[in-house]
């Protein structure tokens, strides 16, 4: 709607719509279209305030529209009124052309709208980054305000309990298929931050609509962070997934893990059993394991998992490349106990934990691969968090191709030196 504000002020539109609203509400107690109903009521009483323009400025696509008699060909159309996904299915003589046009707009890089167009600004902006620095990608990524779309799809959280736990995760387009199996293992709330381009968002929506596991789940909150930059902003994504959720506790997990069946229920039981409150500085550790097999029978319980460990089907997580990351969990003790036990922090410790939603956020300076979770556990330790390992819980890492950031970490000495500077 285009309004001539000066003319509306002259006609005292504010007092006019208030008076009309009071009269209408006397016999119609509520509105269905909010302010649009009010404006329509004013227009009905004062039709002369409307300036009529050609119908090609509002080609409606809806079930009972006759707008296609308004024009001969699409070149005459100025505006298509297409404000609902359902309108893509209505009959219109040019509906296929409209769908293609709609898709083009959806897949445009929205980041272009945030940048200054070349030649439009006479005053050159000095870059705040040292473009010659070998660590410039880290500097940019750590301070960037990413374009973010919280709650991309409908989300509901109706079952609140004082010990409820949400699973927090993040992924790029390559890992999206892993969400299906993850959702099978975790019936509770999931909050996932997705790092995608505008075009990939459309592919993701089609994936969810076609997924038997995901399309009917309303307790999964999807938040899109649009791609911008060379490195994966893992801690920014984790913070987004943590921020847009209201459960009292959060389980921080990477998307390439599968939780033990009934882990959601078990974690809530332990929170109650250990008498943990939201204000307590406690991190519950869920021991991590891995398999090199793409197909395997997921263990039903701890006893079966121990058998798989003995047979070499499973291993303690990263035992062969990064032992110190999970050594403090004390897997030897875990194998033989059925009671929670406390462990002490050690350098490079990075277990998967359950904490209160009041816990601190991740350090967004760490992007790409390396030290992003280690830094978080170090932060918790400085804040005097206590670490408790749960004896009959577990998660299992699934094999997959390494990410580009892991490849850079392993082969690029400059990449590692930039991380070291942040670590210090």
Coordinates of C-alpha atoms in Angstrom, one line a residue:
X1 CA 0.0 0.0 0.0
X2 CA 1.4 3.4 -1.0
X3 CA 0.2 6.2 1.2
X4 CA 0.5 10.0 0.7
X5 CA 1.3 10.9 4.3
X6 CA 1.0 14.6 3.8
X7 CA -2.5 14.3 2.5
X8 CA -3.4 11.8 5.3
X9 CA -2.2 14.3 7.9
X10 CA -4.3 17.0 6.4
X11 CA -7.3 14.8 6.6
X12 CA -6.5 14.0 10.3
X13 CA -6.3 10.3 9.5
X14 CA -5.2 9.3 13.0
X15 CA -8.4 10.5 14.6
X16 CA -10.4 9.3 11.6
X17 CA -9.3 5.6 11.9
X18 CA -9.7 5.6 15.7
X19 CA -13.3 6.9 15.4
X20 CA -14.1 4.4 12.7
X21 CA -12.6 1.5 14.7
X22 CA -14.7 2.3 17.7
X23 CA -17.8 2.3 15.7
X24 CA -17.0 -1.0 13.9
X25 CA -16.0 -2.7 17.1
X26 CA -19.4 -1.9 18.6
X27 CA -20.9 -4.6 16.4
X28 CA -17.9 -6.6 15.2
X29 CA -15.9 -7.5 18.3
X30 CA -12.6 -8.6 16.6
X31 CA -10.7 -8.4 13.4
X32 CA -9.1 -11.2 11.4
X33 CA -6.6 -9.0 9.3
X34 CA -5.7 -6.5 12.1
X35 CA -4.7 -3.1 10.6
X36 CA -5.9 -4.1 7.1
X37 CA -9.5 -4.6 8.4
X38 CA -9.3 -1.1 10.0
X39 CA -8.0 0.5 6.8
X40 CA -10.7 -1.3 4.8
X41 CA -13.4 0.0 7.2
X42 CA -12.1 3.6 6.8
X43 CA -12.1 3.2 3.0
X44 CA -15.7 1.8 3.1
X45 CA -16.9 5.0 4.9
X46 CA -14.6 7.4 2.9
X47 CA -14.1 5.8 -0.5
X48 CA -13.0 9.1 -2.0
X49 CA -9.6 8.9 -0.1
X50 CA -8.5 6.1 -2.4
X51 CA -6.8 6.9 -5.7
X52 CA -7.5 4.1 -8.2
X53 CA -4.7 2.7 -10.3
X54 CA -4.5 0.0 -13.0
X55 CA -5.1 -3.5 -11.8
X56 CA -1.7 -4.6 -13.2
X57 CA -0.2 -3.0 -10.0
X58 CA -1.8 -5.8 -7.9
X59 CA -2.1 -9.1 -9.7
X60 CA -3.6 -11.4 -7.1
X61 CA -2.8 -15.1 -7.1
X62 CA -5.4 -16.8 -5.0
X63 CA -8.1 -19.5 -5.4
X64 CA -10.9 -17.2 -6.6
X65 CA -9.0 -14.4 -8.3
X66 CA -10.0 -13.2 -11.8
X67 CA -6.8 -11.1 -12.1
X68 CA -5.6 -12.9 -15.2
X69 CA -8.2 -11.1 -17.2
X70 CA -6.5 -7.8 -16.3
X71 CA -3.6 -8.3 -18.6
X72 CA -2.7 -9.9 -21.9
X73 CA 0.9 -10.9 -21.2
X74 CA 3.3 -10.7 -18.3
X75 CA 5.1 -7.7 -19.7
X76 CA 2.1 -5.6 -18.6
X77 CA 2.4 -6.7 -14.9
X78 CA 3.9 -4.3 -12.4
X79 CA 3.4 -6.2 -9.1
X80 CA 2.5 -9.8 -8.4
X81 CA 0.7 -10.3 -5.1
X82 CA 2.3 -13.6 -4.0
X83 CA 2.5 -13.6 -0.3
X84 CA 1.7 -17.2 0.5
X85 CA 3.3 -20.5 -0.5
X86 CA -0.2 -21.9 -1.2
X87 CA -0.5 -19.4 -4.0
X88 CA 2.1 -21.3 -6.0
X89 CA -0.5 -24.0 -6.6
X90 CA -3.4 -21.8 -7.9
X91 CA -4.5 -21.8 -11.5
X92 CA -3.2 -19.0 -13.6
X93 CA -2.4 -18.9 -17.3
X94 CA 1.2 -17.8 -16.5
X95 CA 1.7 -19.7 -13.2
X96 CA 4.8 -21.6 -14.4
X97 CA 6.5 -18.4 -15.4
X98 CA 5.6 -16.8 -12.1
X99 CA 7.1 -19.8 -10.2
X100 CA 10.4 -19.5 -12.1
X101 CA 10.5 -15.8 -11.4
X102 CA 9.8 -16.4 -7.7
X103 CA 12.6 -19.0 -7.5
X104 CA 15.0 -16.6 -9.1
X105 CA 14.3 -14.0 -6.4
X106 CA 14.5 -16.7 -3.6
X107 CA 17.9 -17.9 -4.8
X108 CA 19.5 -14.4 -5.2
X109 CA 22.4 -13.8 -2.8
X110 CA 20.8 -11.6 -0.1
X111 CA 24.3 -10.5 1.0
X112 CA 24.5 -8.3 -2.1
X113 CA 21.7 -6.1 -0.6
X114 CA 23.9 -5.4 2.4
X115 CA 26.9 -4.2 0.4
X116 CA 27.5 -0.8 -1.0
X117 CA 27.0 -0.8 -4.8
X118 CA 30.1 0.3 -6.7
X119 CA 30.0 3.9 -7.6
X120 CA 27.0 4.8 -5.4
X121 CA 29.0 6.3 -2.6
X122 CA 31.4 9.2 -3.3
X123 CA 33.2 8.6 0.0
X124 CA 35.4 5.5 0.1
X125 CA 35.2 3.5 3.2
X126 CA 38.6 2.4 4.7
X127 CA 38.7 -1.3 5.4
X128 CA 38.9 -2.1 9.1
X129 CA 40.9 -5.2 8.2
X130 CA 44.6 -5.5 7.2
X131 CA 44.0 -7.1 3.8
X132 CA 47.7 -8.1 3.6
X133 CA 47.5 -10.1 6.9
X134 CA 47.6 -13.9 6.5
X135 CA 45.0 -14.1 9.2
X136 CA 42.5 -11.7 7.6
X137 CA 39.9 -14.4 7.1
X138 CA 39.9 -15.1 10.8
X139 CA 39.7 -11.4 11.7
X140 CA 36.8 -10.8 9.3
X141 CA 34.9 -14.0 10.3
X142 CA 35.2 -13.3 14.0
X143 CA 33.7 -9.8 13.9
X144 CA 31.2 -10.3 11.1
X145 CA 27.5 -9.8 11.8
X146 CA 26.0 -12.6 9.7
X147 CA 22.6 -12.3 8.1
X148 CA 20.4 -14.6 10.2
X149 CA 16.9 -15.9 9.9
X150 CA 15.7 -17.5 13.2
X151 CA 12.8 -20.0 13.1
X152 CA 12.8 -20.7 9.4
X153 CA 9.9 -23.2 9.8
X154 CA 7.1 -23.4 12.2
X155 CA 8.2 -24.3 15.7
X156 CA 6.3 -25.3 18.8
X157 CA 7.4 -25.8 22.4
X158 CA 4.4 -26.9 24.5
X159 CA 5.7 -29.4 27.0
X160 CA 7.7 -27.6 29.7
X161 CA 9.4 -29.4 32.5
X162 CA 12.0 -28.0 34.9
X163 CA 14.6 -30.5 33.8
X164 CA 13.9 -30.5 30.0
X165 CA 16.9 -30.6 27.7
X166 CA 17.2 -29.3 24.2
X167 CA 19.8 -30.7 21.7
X168 CA 21.8 -27.9 20.2
X169 CA 23.7 -28.4 16.9
X170 CA 24.8 -26.8 13.7
X171 CA 25.6 -27.9 10.2
X172 CA 26.4 -26.9 6.6
X173 CA 24.5 -28.1 3.5
X174 CA 26.7 -31.3 3.3
X175 CA 25.6 -32.5 6.7
X176 CA 21.8 -31.8 6.3
X177 CA 20.9 -35.5 5.6
X178 CA 22.3 -36.4 9.0
X179 CA 19.5 -34.5 10.7
X180 CA 17.0 -37.4 9.8
X181 CA 18.8 -40.0 11.9
X182 CA 19.5 -37.5 14.6
X183 CA 15.8 -36.7 15.0
X184 CA 15.0 -40.5 15.3
X185 CA 17.3 -40.7 18.3
X186 CA 16.2 -37.5 20.0
X187 CA 12.4 -37.0 20.4
X188 CA 12.9 -33.8 22.4
X189 CA 13.5 -30.3 21.3
X190 CA 16.3 -29.7 18.7
X191 CA 17.7 -26.3 17.8
X192 CA 19.9 -26.4 14.7
X193 CA 21.8 -23.5 13.1
X194 CA 22.2 -24.0 9.4
X195 CA 25.0 -22.3 7.4
X196 CA 23.6 -22.0 3.9
X197 CA 23.4 -19.8 0.8
X198 CA 20.1 -18.4 -0.3
X199 CA 19.8 -21.1 -2.9
X200 CA 20.7 -23.9 -0.5
X201 CA 17.9 -22.7 1.8
X202 CA 15.4 -23.6 -0.9
X203 CA 16.9 -27.0 -1.3
X204 CA 16.8 -27.5 2.4
X205 CA 13.1 -26.7 2.5
X206 CA 12.4 -29.2 -0.2
X207 CA 14.4 -31.8 1.8
X208 CA 12.4 -31.2 4.9
X209 CA 9.1 -31.4 3.0
X210 CA 10.2 -34.7 1.5
X211 CA 11.4 -36.2 4.8
X212 CA 9.1 -38.6 6.6
X213 CA 11.1 -37.9 9.8
X214 CA 11.3 -34.2 9.7
X215 CA 8.3 -32.8 7.9
X216 CA 5.9 -33.4 10.8
X217 CA 8.3 -32.5 13.7
X218 CA 7.3 -29.1 15.1
X219 CA 9.8 -29.2 18.0
X220 CA 12.8 -28.7 15.8
X221 CA 13.9 -25.1 15.5
X222 CA 15.8 -24.3 12.3
X223 CA 17.8 -21.1 12.2
X224 CA 19.5 -20.1 9.0
X225 CA 22.8 -18.2 9.1
X226 CA 23.6 -17.1 5.5
X227 CA 27.0 -17.9 4.1
X228 CA 29.5 -15.0 4.1
X229 CA 33.2 -15.5 4.2
X230 CA 35.7 -18.3 3.6
X231 CA 35.6 -20.1 6.9
X232 CA 32.8 -22.0 8.8
X233 CA 31.7 -19.8 11.8
X234 CA 31.1 -22.8 14.1
X235 CA 30.9 -20.9 17.4
X236 CA 28.7 -18.2 16.0
X237 CA 26.4 -21.0 14.8
X238 CA 26.4 -22.7 18.2
X239 CA 25.5 -19.4 19.9
X240 CA 22.6 -18.9 17.5
X241 CA 21.3 -22.4 18.2
X242 CA 21.6 -21.8 22.0
X243 CA 20.1 -18.3 21.9
X244 CA 16.7 -19.1 20.3
X245 CA 15.6 -21.9 22.7
X246 CA 13.8 -21.8 26.0
X247 CA 14.5 -25.1 27.6
X248 CA 16.2 -25.0 31.0
X249 CA 19.1 -27.1 29.9
X250 CA 21.0 -27.7 26.6
X251 CA 23.0 -30.6 25.2
X252 CA 25.7 -29.3 22.9
X253 CA 26.3 -31.9 20.2
X254 CA 27.8 -31.9 16.7
X255 CA 25.4 -33.1 14.0
X256 CA 27.6 -36.1 13.0
X257 CA 26.9 -37.8 16.3
X258 CA 24.0 -40.1 17.2
X259 CA 22.7 -40.0 20.8
X260 CA 21.9 -43.2 22.7
X261 CA 18.3 -44.1 22.4
X262 CA 16.3 -42.6 25.4
X263 CA 19.2 -40.2 26.1
X264 CA 16.8 -37.3 26.3
X265 CA 14.9 -39.0 29.1
X266 CA 18.0 -40.2 30.8
X267 CA 19.5 -36.7 30.9
X268 CA 16.4 -35.3 32.5
X269 CA 16.4 -38.1 35.1
X270 CA 20.0 -37.3 36.0
X271 CA 19.3 -33.6 36.4
X272 CA 16.6 -34.5 38.9
X273 CA 18.6 -37.2 40.6
X274 CA 21.6 -35.0 41.1
X275 CA 19.4 -32.1 42.2
X276 CA 20.9 -29.7 39.6
X277 CA 19.3 -26.3 39.2
X278 CA 19.7 -23.8 36.3
X279 CA 22.0 -21.6 38.4
X280 CA 24.4 -24.4 39.2
X281 CA 27.8 -24.4 37.5
X282 CA 27.7 -28.0 36.5
X283 CA 28.4 -29.7 33.2
X284 CA 27.2 -33.2 32.7
X285 CA 29.5 -35.2 30.4
X286 CA 28.1 -37.7 27.9
X287 CA 31.0 -40.1 26.9
X288 CA 31.8 -40.1 23.2
X289 CA 32.6 -43.0 21.0
X290 CA 33.1 -43.5 17.2
X291 CA 32.8 -46.1 14.5
X292 CA 34.5 -46.5 11.2
X293 CA 31.6 -48.3 9.7
X294 CA 28.9 -46.6 7.7
X295 CA 26.4 -49.3 8.6
X296 CA 26.3 -50.9 12.0
X297 CA 23.7 -51.9 14.6
X298 CA 23.4 -49.1 17.1
X299 CA 23.9 -50.5 20.7
X300 CA 20.7 -50.6 22.7
X301 CA 22.5 -50.0 26.0
X302 CA 25.8 -49.7 27.8
X303 CA 26.3 -53.5 28.0
X304 CA 25.9 -53.9 24.3
X305 CA 28.2 -50.9 23.7
X306 CA 31.0 -52.5 25.8
X307 CA 30.7 -55.7 23.7
X308 CA 31.1 -53.6 20.5
X309 CA 34.2 -51.9 22.0
X310 CA 35.7 -55.3 22.7
X311 CA 35.0 -56.5 19.2
X312 CA 36.5 -53.4 17.6
X313 CA 33.2 -52.2 16.1
X314 CA 33.4 -49.0 18.3
X315 CA 36.3 -47.0 19.8
X316 CA 36.6 -44.2 22.2
X317 CA 36.3 -41.0 20.3
X318 CA 39.4 -39.7 18.6
X319 CA 41.6 -42.2 20.5
X320 CA 44.0 -42.4 17.6
X321 CA 44.4 -38.7 16.6
X322 CA 43.4 -36.5 19.6
X323 CA 43.5 -38.6 22.8
X324 CA 43.8 -35.6 25.1
X325 CA 40.5 -34.2 23.8
X326 CA 38.5 -36.8 25.8
X327 CA 41.1 -38.5 28.1
X328 CA 39.9 -36.7 31.2
X329 CA 36.5 -38.5 30.8
X330 CA 38.4 -41.6 32.2
X331 CA 36.9 -44.3 30.0
X332 CA 38.5 -47.0 32.0
X333 CA 36.6 -46.0 35.1
X334 CA 33.4 -45.4 33.0
X335 CA 33.4 -49.0 31.8
X336 CA 33.0 -50.4 35.3
X337 CA 30.8 -47.9 37.2
X338 CA 27.1 -47.3 37.3
X339 CA 27.3 -44.1 39.3
X340 CA 28.0 -40.6 38.1
X341 CA 31.6 -39.4 38.9
X342 CA 33.4 -36.1 38.9
X343 CA 36.5 -35.5 36.8
X344 CA 38.9 -32.6 36.7
X345 CA 39.7 -30.4 33.7
X346 CA 42.8 -31.1 31.7
X347 CA 44.4 -29.1 28.9
X348 CA 42.7 -29.6 25.5
X349 CA 39.6 -31.3 27.2
X350 CA 36.6 -31.0 24.9
X351 CA 33.8 -33.4 25.9
X352 CA 30.1 -33.1 24.9
X353 CA 28.2 -31.6 27.7
X354 CA 24.8 -30.7 29.1
X355 CA 24.7 -27.3 30.8
X356 CA 22.1 -24.8 31.9
X357 CA 20.9 -22.3 29.3
X358 CA 22.4 -19.7 31.5
X359 CA 25.9 -21.0 30.7
X360 CA 28.2 -18.6 28.8
X361 CA 28.3 -18.5 25.0
X362 CA 31.1 -19.6 22.7
X363 CA 34.0 -17.4 21.7
X364 CA 33.2 -16.4 18.1
X365 CA 36.8 -15.6 17.3
X366 CA 37.3 -19.3 16.8
X367 CA 36.0 -20.1 13.3
X368 CA 36.8 -23.0 11.0
X369 CA 38.3 -26.1 12.6
X370 CA 40.4 -26.1 15.7
X371 CA 40.2 -25.1 19.4
X372 CA 36.6 -23.9 19.1
X373 CA 35.3 -26.3 21.8
X374 CA 38.5 -26.5 23.8
X375 CA 38.3 -22.8 24.4
X376 CA 34.7 -23.1 25.7
X377 CA 35.6 -25.8 28.2
X378 CA 38.6 -23.7 29.3
X379 CA 36.2 -20.8 29.9
X380 CA 33.9 -23.0 31.9
X381 CA 36.8 -24.2 34.0
X382 CA 37.9 -20.6 34.8
X383 CA 34.3 -20.0 35.9
X384 CA 34.6 -22.9 38.4
X385 CA 32.3 -25.3 36.6
X386 CA 32.2 -28.9 37.9
X387 CA 32.3 -31.8 35.5
X388 CA 30.3 -34.9 36.1
X389 CA 30.5 -38.0 33.8
X390 CA 27.2 -39.9 33.4
X391 CA 27.8 -43.7 33.7
X392 CA 25.2 -45.2 31.4
X393 CA 25.0 -42.6 28.6
X394 CA 26.8 -42.4 25.3
X395 CA 27.0 -40.8 21.9
X396 CA 28.5 -42.3 18.7
X397 CA 30.3 -40.4 16.0
X398 CA 29.4 -41.4 12.4
X399 CA 32.1 -41.5 9.7
X400 CA 32.0 -38.9 6.9
X401 CA 34.3 -37.1 4.5
X402 CA 36.5 -34.4 6.2
X403 CA 35.4 -30.8 5.9
X404 CA 37.4 -28.2 4.0
X405 CA 38.3 -26.5 7.2
X406 CA 39.8 -29.7 8.7
X407 CA 41.9 -30.1 5.5
X408 CA 43.2 -26.5 6.0
X409 CA 44.0 -27.2 9.6
X410 CA 46.0 -30.3 8.8
X411 CA 47.9 -29.0 5.8
X412 CA 48.2 -25.2 6.2
X413 CA 50.7 -24.0 8.7
X414 CA 49.5 -20.4 8.4
X415 CA 46.0 -21.5 9.3
X416 CA 47.3 -23.2 12.4
X417 CA 49.4 -20.2 13.4
X418 CA 46.4 -17.9 13.1
X419 CA 44.5 -20.2 15.5
X420 CA 47.4 -20.1 17.9
X421 CA 47.3 -16.3 18.0
X422 CA 43.7 -16.5 19.0
X423 CA 44.3 -19.3 21.5
X424 CA 46.9 -17.2 23.4

